[in-house]
Amino acid sequence: MLHPLRGIDWFRWYAELKRSPDLYNVTTSGKDKFMKPTVRVFGMLASDSNVAVLMRIGPKYHTQLILWDRRNDTFTRGQWLKGKVFPERCSLNPDGSLLIYHVSKFHHHVHQKWTAVSHPPYFTALVMWPHHRAYQAIPFDRKTKDPHPDPFQNNEHPTLIDCNGGGVWLANHHVFLKHSDESMQTNPPGRHPLKVTHVSGHKPPLPFHETVYARGVYWTDKVYMAVCGNPDCNFEGCHLTVHGKSFSPRLKSRLEMETRTINNPKPPEEMNYNVDPMYVNRISYVLTTEGPKSRIELEGAVWADVDRSRDRVVFTRGGGLYTCTIVQAGRDAPWTIEERMIEDFAQNTFTEVEPPPAARRW
């Protein structure tokens, strides 16, 4: 009988696990101990058209862009990128013709980060902003919200503004960048048809604030609770943030994203404070409606949004794209959901895709 720990390439296992700990599940049963990496899919829906863009992440940090026509649920597989793409820092413009994304990768032992704009489903950059600084100290007057010429005037202290990169579209050709002053030089240098607003040149509240845009979705409202009031919550001292979005006025239904901020569950003796964060987020998506069992969780959902063009909820789980409807067996029966898979992207493999000439032009 084979020992359950024999036959493992421990050096490869540890190197890959350390490189991407959130994308790998490891088991010690059977001969093949190194399991396949999980696949995650994130989406962005265009507000003024039936176009959507999906980001398929995996294996490791390989990311594929997929163009989705929501009218007939057809898909165009696009380019792959070898690097870590941050879906929460990406955005699709209202007509679905331009995508802004943020990438981090190591190239020849050099850590490079940048924000770029492209035509989906291609990563070929039309314009690119190299990223240098994560935060910038900007002093603001608390009354007028105007920048102070002197950071210490009237005992005002500089405000740290998040400049982690990425951006969000305010109009079809107006983009807001989360970049500091020193990260506004485009590459290649030259003119582009975009109106660009960046963090330090804008008064608070910032249009990129999480109450407007979070995880690829424009939410209509946000509720913040200092302590989670759910008695079934297993996390002590949990802070809950709920982003909401209404749909189906007939059923008075809502899609909600619940973000629970908790202490890192790692034991203190195992914490590496140079790498491990003090707090982690647990995100879940919930459908709510009136009547019995008015709260239904989309189990395992990685991303969810409301497709208003067809009055439906779409979400991703693993490598699949799903839609669901709320049904009720009887007048007093509890609400349930019926799921249907639209497409499965788990079996997509990396291939070289040459962008057409139109993807290189504005």
PDB file of C-alpha atoms in Angstrom, residues 24-285:
ATOM      1  CA  TYR A  24      -4.608  26.065  -5.015  1.00  0.00           C
ATOM      2  CA  ASN A  25      -6.218  23.345  -2.945  1.00  0.00           C
ATOM      3  CA  VAL A  26      -3.911  20.649  -1.626  1.00  0.00           C
ATOM      4  CA  THR A  27      -4.747  17.148  -0.444  1.00  0.00           C
ATOM      5  CA  THR A  28      -2.663  14.194   0.737  1.00  0.00           C
ATOM      6  CA  SER A  29      -4.874  11.320  -0.414  1.00  0.00           C
ATOM      7  CA  GLY A  30      -3.901   9.188  -3.406  1.00  0.00           C
ATOM      8  CA  LYS A  31      -0.762   9.102  -5.499  1.00  0.00           C
ATOM      9  CA  ASP A  32      -1.243  12.386  -7.357  1.00  0.00           C
ATOM     10  CA  LYS A  33      -1.059  14.867  -4.513  1.00  0.00           C
ATOM     11  CA  PHE A  34      -0.850  18.082  -6.530  1.00  0.00           C
ATOM     12  CA  MET A  35      -4.409  19.036  -7.458  1.00  0.00           C
ATOM     13  CA  LYS A  36      -5.452  21.191 -10.383  1.00  0.00           C
ATOM     14  CA  PRO A  37      -5.765  24.899  -9.605  1.00  0.00           C
ATOM     15  CA  THR A  38      -9.222  26.356  -9.166  1.00  0.00           C
ATOM     16  CA  VAL A  39     -10.690  28.720 -11.772  1.00  0.00           C
ATOM     17  CA  ARG A  40     -12.392  31.993 -10.953  1.00  0.00           C
ATOM     18  CA  VAL A  41     -14.503  34.139 -13.271  1.00  0.00           C
ATOM     19  CA  PHE A  42     -15.311  37.820 -12.721  1.00  0.00           C
ATOM     20  CA  GLY A  43     -17.575  39.952 -14.860  1.00  0.00           C
ATOM     21  CA  MET A  44     -18.371  43.541 -15.822  1.00  0.00           C
ATOM     22  CA  LEU A  45     -21.646  44.550 -17.513  1.00  0.00           C
ATOM     23  CA  ALA A  46     -21.859  47.604 -19.775  1.00  0.00           C
ATOM     24  CA  SER A  47     -24.603  49.940 -18.565  1.00  0.00           C
ATOM     25  CA  ASP A  48     -25.655  51.320 -21.976  1.00  0.00           C
ATOM     26  CA  SER A  49     -25.364  48.202 -24.150  1.00  0.00           C
ATOM     27  CA  ASN A  50     -25.785  44.433 -24.107  1.00  0.00           C
ATOM     28  CA  VAL A  51     -22.023  43.845 -23.966  1.00  0.00           C
ATOM     29  CA  ALA A  52     -20.220  42.324 -20.999  1.00  0.00           C
ATOM     30  CA  VAL A  53     -16.642  41.255 -20.323  1.00  0.00           C
ATOM     31  CA  LEU A  54     -15.620  38.202 -18.309  1.00  0.00           C
ATOM     32  CA  MET A  55     -12.189  37.619 -16.779  1.00  0.00           C
ATOM     33  CA  ARG A  56     -11.261  33.974 -16.403  1.00  0.00           C
ATOM     34  CA  ILE A  57      -8.394  33.656 -13.891  1.00  0.00           C
ATOM     35  CA  GLY A  58      -6.443  30.409 -13.620  1.00  0.00           C
ATOM     36  CA  PRO A  59      -4.247  28.460 -13.603  1.00  0.00           C
ATOM     37  CA  LYS A  60      -1.931  30.532 -11.422  1.00  0.00           C
ATOM     38  CA  TYR A  61      -2.186  34.107 -12.696  1.00  0.00           C
ATOM     39  CA  HIS A  62      -3.112  33.356 -16.306  1.00  0.00           C
ATOM     40  CA  THR A  63      -6.088  35.562 -17.211  1.00  0.00           C
ATOM     41  CA  GLN A  64      -8.303  35.334 -20.290  1.00  0.00           C
ATOM     42  CA  LEU A  65     -10.692  38.009 -21.531  1.00  0.00           C
ATOM     43  CA  ILE A  66     -14.060  36.832 -22.865  1.00  0.00           C
ATOM     44  CA  LEU A  67     -16.573  39.070 -24.641  1.00  0.00           C
ATOM     45  CA  TRP A  68     -20.198  38.233 -23.790  1.00  0.00           C
ATOM     46  CA  ASP A  69     -23.197  39.252 -25.900  1.00  0.00           C
ATOM     47  CA  ARG A  70     -26.072  39.173 -23.410  1.00  0.00           C
ATOM     48  CA  ARG A  71     -28.780  39.311 -26.088  1.00  0.00           C
ATOM     49  CA  ASN A  72     -28.255  35.695 -27.162  1.00  0.00           C
ATOM     50  CA  ASP A  73     -25.592  34.537 -24.668  1.00  0.00           C
ATOM     51  CA  THR A  74     -22.800  34.104 -27.204  1.00  0.00           C
ATOM     52  CA  PHE A  75     -19.138  34.392 -26.274  1.00  0.00           C
ATOM     53  CA  THR A  76     -15.920  35.446 -28.003  1.00  0.00           C
ATOM     54  CA  ARG A  77     -12.758  34.017 -26.425  1.00  0.00           C
ATOM     55  CA  GLY A  78     -10.035  36.626 -26.428  1.00  0.00           C
ATOM     56  CA  GLN A  79      -6.433  37.124 -25.363  1.00  0.00           C
ATOM     57  CA  TRP A  80      -4.586  35.654 -22.402  1.00  0.00           C
ATOM     58  CA  LEU A  81      -2.225  37.566 -20.138  1.00  0.00           C
ATOM     59  CA  LYS A  82       0.479  36.033 -17.944  1.00  0.00           C
ATOM     60  CA  GLY A  83       0.299  38.257 -14.881  1.00  0.00           C
ATOM     61  CA  LYS A  84      -1.886  39.085 -11.905  1.00  0.00           C
ATOM     62  CA  VAL A  85      -4.933  41.068 -13.010  1.00  0.00           C
ATOM     63  CA  PHE A  86      -6.957  42.752 -10.249  1.00  0.00           C
ATOM     64  CA  PRO A  87     -10.662  42.472 -11.249  1.00  0.00           C
ATOM     65  CA  GLU A  88     -11.742  44.853  -8.474  1.00  0.00           C
ATOM     66  CA  ARG A  89      -9.599  47.590 -10.082  1.00  0.00           C
ATOM     67  CA  CYS A  90     -10.968  47.064 -13.603  1.00  0.00           C
ATOM     68  CA  SER A  91     -13.915  48.750 -15.277  1.00  0.00           C
ATOM     69  CA  LEU A  92     -15.868  48.614 -18.555  1.00  0.00           C
ATOM     70  CA  ASN A  93     -17.073  51.862 -20.114  1.00  0.00           C
ATOM     71  CA  PRO A  94     -20.844  52.358 -20.620  1.00  0.00           C
ATOM     72  CA  ASP A  95     -20.968  51.302 -24.283  1.00  0.00           C
ATOM     73  CA  GLY A  96     -18.646  48.305 -23.708  1.00  0.00           C
ATOM     74  CA  SER A  97     -15.983  49.375 -26.216  1.00  0.00           C
ATOM     75  CA  LEU A  98     -13.108  50.122 -23.785  1.00  0.00           C
ATOM     76  CA  LEU A  99     -11.735  48.270 -20.784  1.00  0.00           C
ATOM     77  CA  ILE A 100      -9.391  49.647 -18.129  1.00  0.00           C
ATOM     78  CA  TYR A 101      -7.419  47.085 -16.145  1.00  0.00           C
ATOM     79  CA  HIS A 102      -4.576  46.899 -13.630  1.00  0.00           C
ATOM     80  CA  VAL A 103      -1.752  44.315 -13.824  1.00  0.00           C
ATOM     81  CA  SER A 104       1.098  43.288 -11.559  1.00  0.00           C
ATOM     82  CA  LYS A 105       3.818  40.875 -12.689  1.00  0.00           C
ATOM     83  CA  PHE A 106       7.461  39.951 -12.274  1.00  0.00           C
ATOM     84  CA  HIS A 107       9.638  40.226 -15.374  1.00  0.00           C
ATOM     85  CA  HIS A 108      13.333  39.343 -15.139  1.00  0.00           C
ATOM     86  CA  HIS A 109      13.132  39.632 -11.321  1.00  0.00           C
ATOM     87  CA  VAL A 110      11.644  43.132 -11.573  1.00  0.00           C
ATOM     88  CA  HIS A 111       8.209  43.865 -10.113  1.00  0.00           C
ATOM     89  CA  GLN A 112       6.176  45.832 -12.633  1.00  0.00           C
ATOM     90  CA  LYS A 113       2.688  47.326 -12.222  1.00  0.00           C
ATOM     91  CA  TRP A 114       0.626  49.325 -14.664  1.00  0.00           C
ATOM     92  CA  THR A 115      -2.876  50.410 -15.642  1.00  0.00           C
ATOM     93  CA  ALA A 116      -3.903  50.181 -19.295  1.00  0.00           C
ATOM     94  CA  VAL A 117      -6.864  50.700 -21.626  1.00  0.00           C
ATOM     95  CA  SER A 118      -7.756  48.218 -24.382  1.00  0.00           C
ATOM     96  CA  HIS A 119     -10.544  47.022 -26.662  1.00  0.00           C
ATOM     97  CA  PRO A 120     -12.077  43.849 -25.143  1.00  0.00           C
ATOM     98  CA  PRO A 121     -11.601  40.949 -25.491  1.00  0.00           C
ATOM     99  CA  TYR A 122      -7.930  41.920 -26.033  1.00  0.00           C
ATOM    100  CA  PHE A 123      -5.277  43.048 -23.547  1.00  0.00           C
ATOM    101  CA  THR A 124      -3.308  44.940 -26.236  1.00  0.00           C
ATOM    102  CA  ALA A 125      -2.819  48.348 -24.612  1.00  0.00           C
ATOM    103  CA  LEU A 126      -3.898  51.516 -26.396  1.00  0.00           C
ATOM    104  CA  VAL A 127      -2.449  53.631 -23.596  1.00  0.00           C
ATOM    105  CA  MET A 128      -0.656  52.630 -20.395  1.00  0.00           C
ATOM    106  CA  TRP A 129       0.225  54.331 -17.105  1.00  0.00           C
ATOM    107  CA  PRO A 130       3.102  52.760 -15.118  1.00  0.00           C
ATOM    108  CA  HIS A 131       2.285  52.559 -11.417  1.00  0.00           C
ATOM    109  CA  HIS A 132       4.749  53.700  -8.744  1.00  0.00           C
ATOM    110  CA  ARG A 133       3.068  54.630  -5.464  1.00  0.00           C
ATOM    111  CA  ALA A 134       0.234  53.023  -3.491  1.00  0.00           C
ATOM    112  CA  TYR A 135      -0.676  56.052  -1.335  1.00  0.00           C
ATOM    113  CA  GLN A 136      -0.249  59.802  -1.574  1.00  0.00           C
ATOM    114  CA  ALA A 137      -0.593  62.376   1.216  1.00  0.00           C
ATOM    115  CA  ILE A 138      -2.973  65.140   0.094  1.00  0.00           C
ATOM    116  CA  PRO A 139      -4.082  67.882   2.544  1.00  0.00           C
ATOM    117  CA  PHE A 140      -7.705  69.038   2.217  1.00  0.00           C
ATOM    118  CA  ASP A 141      -9.631  71.801   3.931  1.00  0.00           C
ATOM    119  CA  ARG A 142     -12.386  70.135   5.916  1.00  0.00           C
ATOM    120  CA  LYS A 143     -14.895  72.882   5.130  1.00  0.00           C
ATOM    121  CA  THR A 144     -14.304  73.784   1.492  1.00  0.00           C
ATOM    122  CA  LYS A 145     -12.742  70.449   0.442  1.00  0.00           C
ATOM    123  CA  ASP A 146     -10.083  72.458  -1.420  1.00  0.00           C
ATOM    124  CA  PRO A 147      -6.423  71.413  -1.353  1.00  0.00           C
ATOM    125  CA  HIS A 148      -4.262  73.304   1.171  1.00  0.00           C
ATOM    126  CA  PRO A 149      -1.090  74.964  -0.145  1.00  0.00           C
ATOM    127  CA  ASP A 150       0.510  74.258   3.227  1.00  0.00           C
ATOM    128  CA  PRO A 151      -0.026  70.732   4.610  1.00  0.00           C
ATOM    129  CA  PHE A 152       0.166  71.953   8.211  1.00  0.00           C
ATOM    130  CA  GLN A 153      -1.915  75.093   7.888  1.00  0.00           C
ATOM    131  CA  ASN A 154      -4.550  75.349  10.647  1.00  0.00           C
ATOM    132  CA  ASN A 155      -3.275  72.103  12.126  1.00  0.00           C
ATOM    133  CA  GLU A 156      -4.534  70.226   9.102  1.00  0.00           C
ATOM    134  CA  HIS A 157      -2.848  66.882   8.558  1.00  0.00           C
ATOM    135  CA  PRO A 158      -2.383  65.321   5.128  1.00  0.00           C
ATOM    136  CA  THR A 159      -4.993  62.774   4.119  1.00  0.00           C
ATOM    137  CA  LEU A 160      -3.727  59.473   2.760  1.00  0.00           C
ATOM    138  CA  ILE A 161      -5.479  58.792  -0.548  1.00  0.00           C
ATOM    139  CA  ASP A 162      -5.590  55.293  -1.995  1.00  0.00           C
ATOM    140  CA  CYS A 163      -3.526  55.233  -5.214  1.00  0.00           C
ATOM    141  CA  ASN A 164      -3.382  51.471  -5.699  1.00  0.00           C
ATOM    142  CA  GLY A 165      -3.902  51.672  -9.452  1.00  0.00           C
ATOM    143  CA  GLY A 166      -6.785  50.845 -11.749  1.00  0.00           C
ATOM    144  CA  GLY A 167      -9.689  53.095 -12.585  1.00  0.00           C
ATOM    145  CA  VAL A 168     -13.376  53.474 -13.281  1.00  0.00           C
ATOM    146  CA  TRP A 169     -15.216  54.996 -16.229  1.00  0.00           C
ATOM    147  CA  LEU A 170     -17.272  58.118 -15.556  1.00  0.00           C
ATOM    148  CA  ALA A 171     -18.341  58.341 -19.229  1.00  0.00           C
ATOM    149  CA  ASN A 172     -17.470  56.595 -22.485  1.00  0.00           C
ATOM    150  CA  HIS A 173     -14.238  58.601 -22.840  1.00  0.00           C
ATOM    151  CA  HIS A 174     -13.808  59.979 -19.313  1.00  0.00           C
ATOM    152  CA  VAL A 175     -11.812  57.793 -16.907  1.00  0.00           C
ATOM    153  CA  PHE A 176     -10.920  58.259 -13.260  1.00  0.00           C
ATOM    154  CA  LEU A 177      -7.488  56.837 -12.332  1.00  0.00           C
ATOM    155  CA  LYS A 178      -6.353  55.749  -8.878  1.00  0.00           C
ATOM    156  CA  HIS A 179      -2.848  57.025  -9.596  1.00  0.00           C
ATOM    157  CA  SER A 180      -0.623  59.526  -7.829  1.00  0.00           C
ATOM    158  CA  ASP A 181       0.916  62.565  -9.538  1.00  0.00           C
ATOM    159  CA  GLU A 182       4.153  60.768 -10.358  1.00  0.00           C
ATOM    160  CA  SER A 183       2.277  57.881 -12.048  1.00  0.00           C
ATOM    161  CA  MET A 184       0.454  59.977 -14.657  1.00  0.00           C
ATOM    162  CA  GLN A 185       3.057  59.743 -17.431  1.00  0.00           C
ATOM    163  CA  THR A 186       1.627  57.659 -20.258  1.00  0.00           C
ATOM    164  CA  ASN A 187       3.575  54.999 -22.115  1.00  0.00           C
ATOM    165  CA  PRO A 188       4.074  55.478 -24.990  1.00  0.00           C
ATOM    166  CA  PRO A 189       3.987  59.277 -24.487  1.00  0.00           C
ATOM    167  CA  GLY A 190       1.603  61.113 -26.726  1.00  0.00           C
ATOM    168  CA  ARG A 191      -1.988  62.179 -27.134  1.00  0.00           C
ATOM    169  CA  HIS A 192      -5.022  60.008 -26.557  1.00  0.00           C
ATOM    170  CA  PRO A 193      -8.749  60.830 -26.873  1.00  0.00           C
ATOM    171  CA  LEU A 194      -9.504  60.239 -23.174  1.00  0.00           C
ATOM    172  CA  LYS A 195     -10.367  62.773 -20.515  1.00  0.00           C
ATOM    173  CA  VAL A 196      -8.407  61.652 -17.447  1.00  0.00           C
ATOM    174  CA  THR A 197      -9.040  62.604 -13.836  1.00  0.00           C
ATOM    175  CA  HIS A 198      -6.717  61.271 -11.170  1.00  0.00           C
ATOM    176  CA  VAL A 199      -6.879  61.061  -7.387  1.00  0.00           C
ATOM    177  CA  SER A 200      -4.827  64.067  -6.316  1.00  0.00           C
ATOM    178  CA  GLY A 201      -6.576  66.388  -8.765  1.00  0.00           C
ATOM    179  CA  HIS A 202     -10.089  65.677  -7.462  1.00  0.00           C
ATOM    180  CA  LYS A 203     -11.909  66.910  -4.386  1.00  0.00           C
ATOM    181  CA  PRO A 204     -13.396  64.348  -1.996  1.00  0.00           C
ATOM    182  CA  PRO A 205     -15.663  62.467  -2.032  1.00  0.00           C
ATOM    183  CA  LEU A 206     -13.881  60.583  -4.768  1.00  0.00           C
ATOM    184  CA  PRO A 207     -16.018  59.189  -7.622  1.00  0.00           C
ATOM    185  CA  PHE A 208     -14.096  55.912  -7.293  1.00  0.00           C
ATOM    186  CA  HIS A 209     -15.401  55.427  -3.746  1.00  0.00           C
ATOM    187  CA  GLU A 210     -16.643  51.953  -2.890  1.00  0.00           C
ATOM    188  CA  THR A 211     -20.200  53.222  -2.339  1.00  0.00           C
ATOM    189  CA  VAL A 212     -20.432  53.673  -6.129  1.00  0.00           C
ATOM    190  CA  TYR A 213     -18.326  50.873  -7.594  1.00  0.00           C
ATOM    191  CA  ALA A 214     -17.168  47.641  -5.959  1.00  0.00           C
ATOM    192  CA  ARG A 215     -15.963  44.341  -7.456  1.00  0.00           C
ATOM    193  CA  GLY A 216     -16.993  45.256 -10.994  1.00  0.00           C
ATOM    194  CA  VAL A 217     -20.570  46.262 -10.075  1.00  0.00           C
ATOM    195  CA  TYR A 218     -22.248  49.666  -9.744  1.00  0.00           C
ATOM    196  CA  TRP A 219     -24.289  49.399  -6.533  1.00  0.00           C
ATOM    197  CA  THR A 220     -27.155  51.752  -5.722  1.00  0.00           C
ATOM    198  CA  ASP A 221     -26.778  51.838  -1.935  1.00  0.00           C
ATOM    199  CA  LYS A 222     -24.494  50.792   0.883  1.00  0.00           C
ATOM    200  CA  VAL A 223     -25.060  50.005   4.579  1.00  0.00           C
ATOM    201  CA  TYR A 224     -22.198  49.724   7.037  1.00  0.00           C
ATOM    202  CA  MET A 225     -22.656  48.012  10.408  1.00  0.00           C
ATOM    203  CA  ALA A 226     -19.940  48.290  13.052  1.00  0.00           C
ATOM    204  CA  VAL A 227     -20.774  44.822  14.354  1.00  0.00           C
ATOM    205  CA  CYS A 228     -22.550  42.116  12.408  1.00  0.00           C
ATOM    206  CA  GLY A 229     -26.006  41.483  13.898  1.00  0.00           C
ATOM    207  CA  ASN A 230     -26.514  38.073  12.318  1.00  0.00           C
ATOM    208  CA  PRO A 231     -26.848  35.476  15.117  1.00  0.00           C
ATOM    209  CA  ASP A 232     -25.688  32.732  12.734  1.00  0.00           C
ATOM    210  CA  CYS A 233     -22.375  34.496  12.027  1.00  0.00           C
ATOM    211  CA  ASN A 234     -19.470  32.443  13.348  1.00  0.00           C
ATOM    212  CA  PHE A 235     -16.938  35.278  13.312  1.00  0.00           C
ATOM    213  CA  GLU A 236     -16.380  37.169  16.538  1.00  0.00           C
ATOM    214  CA  GLY A 237     -16.192  40.962  16.216  1.00  0.00           C
ATOM    215  CA  CYS A 238     -17.274  40.816  12.578  1.00  0.00           C
ATOM    216  CA  HIS A 239     -17.771  44.136  10.757  1.00  0.00           C
ATOM    217  CA  LEU A 240     -20.367  43.923   7.995  1.00  0.00           C
ATOM    218  CA  THR A 241     -20.726  46.064   4.861  1.00  0.00           C
ATOM    219  CA  VAL A 242     -23.737  45.479   2.602  1.00  0.00           C
ATOM    220  CA  HIS A 243     -23.935  46.782  -0.969  1.00  0.00           C
ATOM    221  CA  GLY A 244     -27.430  46.541  -2.464  1.00  0.00           C
ATOM    222  CA  LYS A 245     -29.084  46.670  -5.863  1.00  0.00           C
ATOM    223  CA  SER A 246     -32.814  46.251  -6.557  1.00  0.00           C
ATOM    224  CA  PHE A 247     -34.326  44.273  -9.415  1.00  0.00           C
ATOM    225  CA  SER A 248     -37.670  42.726 -10.385  1.00  0.00           C
ATOM    226  CA  PRO A 249     -40.044  45.375  -8.939  1.00  0.00           C
ATOM    227  CA  ARG A 250     -42.908  42.867  -9.139  1.00  0.00           C
ATOM    228  CA  LEU A 251     -41.220  40.605  -6.564  1.00  0.00           C
ATOM    229  CA  LYS A 252     -39.513  43.507  -4.735  1.00  0.00           C
ATOM    230  CA  SER A 253     -36.231  41.614  -4.930  1.00  0.00           C
ATOM    231  CA  ARG A 254     -32.691  42.771  -4.222  1.00  0.00           C
ATOM    232  CA  LEU A 255     -29.191  41.504  -4.833  1.00  0.00           C
ATOM    233  CA  GLU A 256     -26.830  42.197  -1.944  1.00  0.00           C
ATOM    234  CA  MET A 257     -23.089  41.740  -1.524  1.00  0.00           C
ATOM    235  CA  GLU A 258     -22.134  41.153   2.100  1.00  0.00           C
ATOM    236  CA  THR A 259     -18.519  41.849   3.047  1.00  0.00           C
ATOM    237  CA  ARG A 260     -17.489  40.623   6.477  1.00  0.00           C
ATOM    238  CA  THR A 261     -14.210  42.072   7.738  1.00  0.00           C
ATOM    239  CA  ILE A 262     -12.731  39.767  10.352  1.00  0.00           C
ATOM    240  CA  ASN A 263      -9.429  39.214  12.081  1.00  0.00           C
ATOM    241  CA  ASN A 264      -7.038  36.948  10.217  1.00  0.00           C
ATOM    242  CA  PRO A 265      -7.963  33.419  11.374  1.00  0.00           C
ATOM    243  CA  LYS A 266      -4.316  32.332  11.417  1.00  0.00           C
ATOM    244  CA  PRO A 267      -2.896  31.646  14.892  1.00  0.00           C
ATOM    245  CA  PRO A 268      -0.543  34.434  16.098  1.00  0.00           C
ATOM    246  CA  GLU A 269       2.435  32.083  16.154  1.00  0.00           C
ATOM    247  CA  GLU A 270       1.908  31.289  12.434  1.00  0.00           C
ATOM    248  CA  MET A 271       1.404  34.889  11.273  1.00  0.00           C
ATOM    249  CA  ASN A 272       3.998  36.487   9.030  1.00  0.00           C
ATOM    250  CA  TYR A 273       3.276  40.176   9.599  1.00  0.00           C
ATOM    251  CA  ASN A 274       5.324  41.165   6.537  1.00  0.00           C
ATOM    252  CA  VAL A 275       2.997  39.213   4.229  1.00  0.00           C
ATOM    253  CA  ASP A 276      -0.210  38.199   6.039  1.00  0.00           C
ATOM    254  CA  PRO A 277      -2.836  40.955   6.476  1.00  0.00           C
ATOM    255  CA  MET A 278      -4.263  41.693   9.907  1.00  0.00           C
ATOM    256  CA  TYR A 279      -7.817  41.603   8.518  1.00  0.00           C
ATOM    257  CA  VAL A 280      -9.429  39.530   5.780  1.00  0.00           C
ATOM    258  CA  ASN A 281     -12.745  39.878   3.949  1.00  0.00           C
ATOM    259  CA  ARG A 282     -15.347  37.162   3.514  1.00  0.00           C
ATOM    260  CA  ILE A 283     -17.670  38.043   0.619  1.00  0.00           C
ATOM    261  CA  SER A 284     -21.043  36.438  -0.085  1.00  0.00           C
ATOM    262  CA  TYR A 285     -23.945  37.267  -2.417  1.00  0.00           C
TER     263      TYR A 285
END
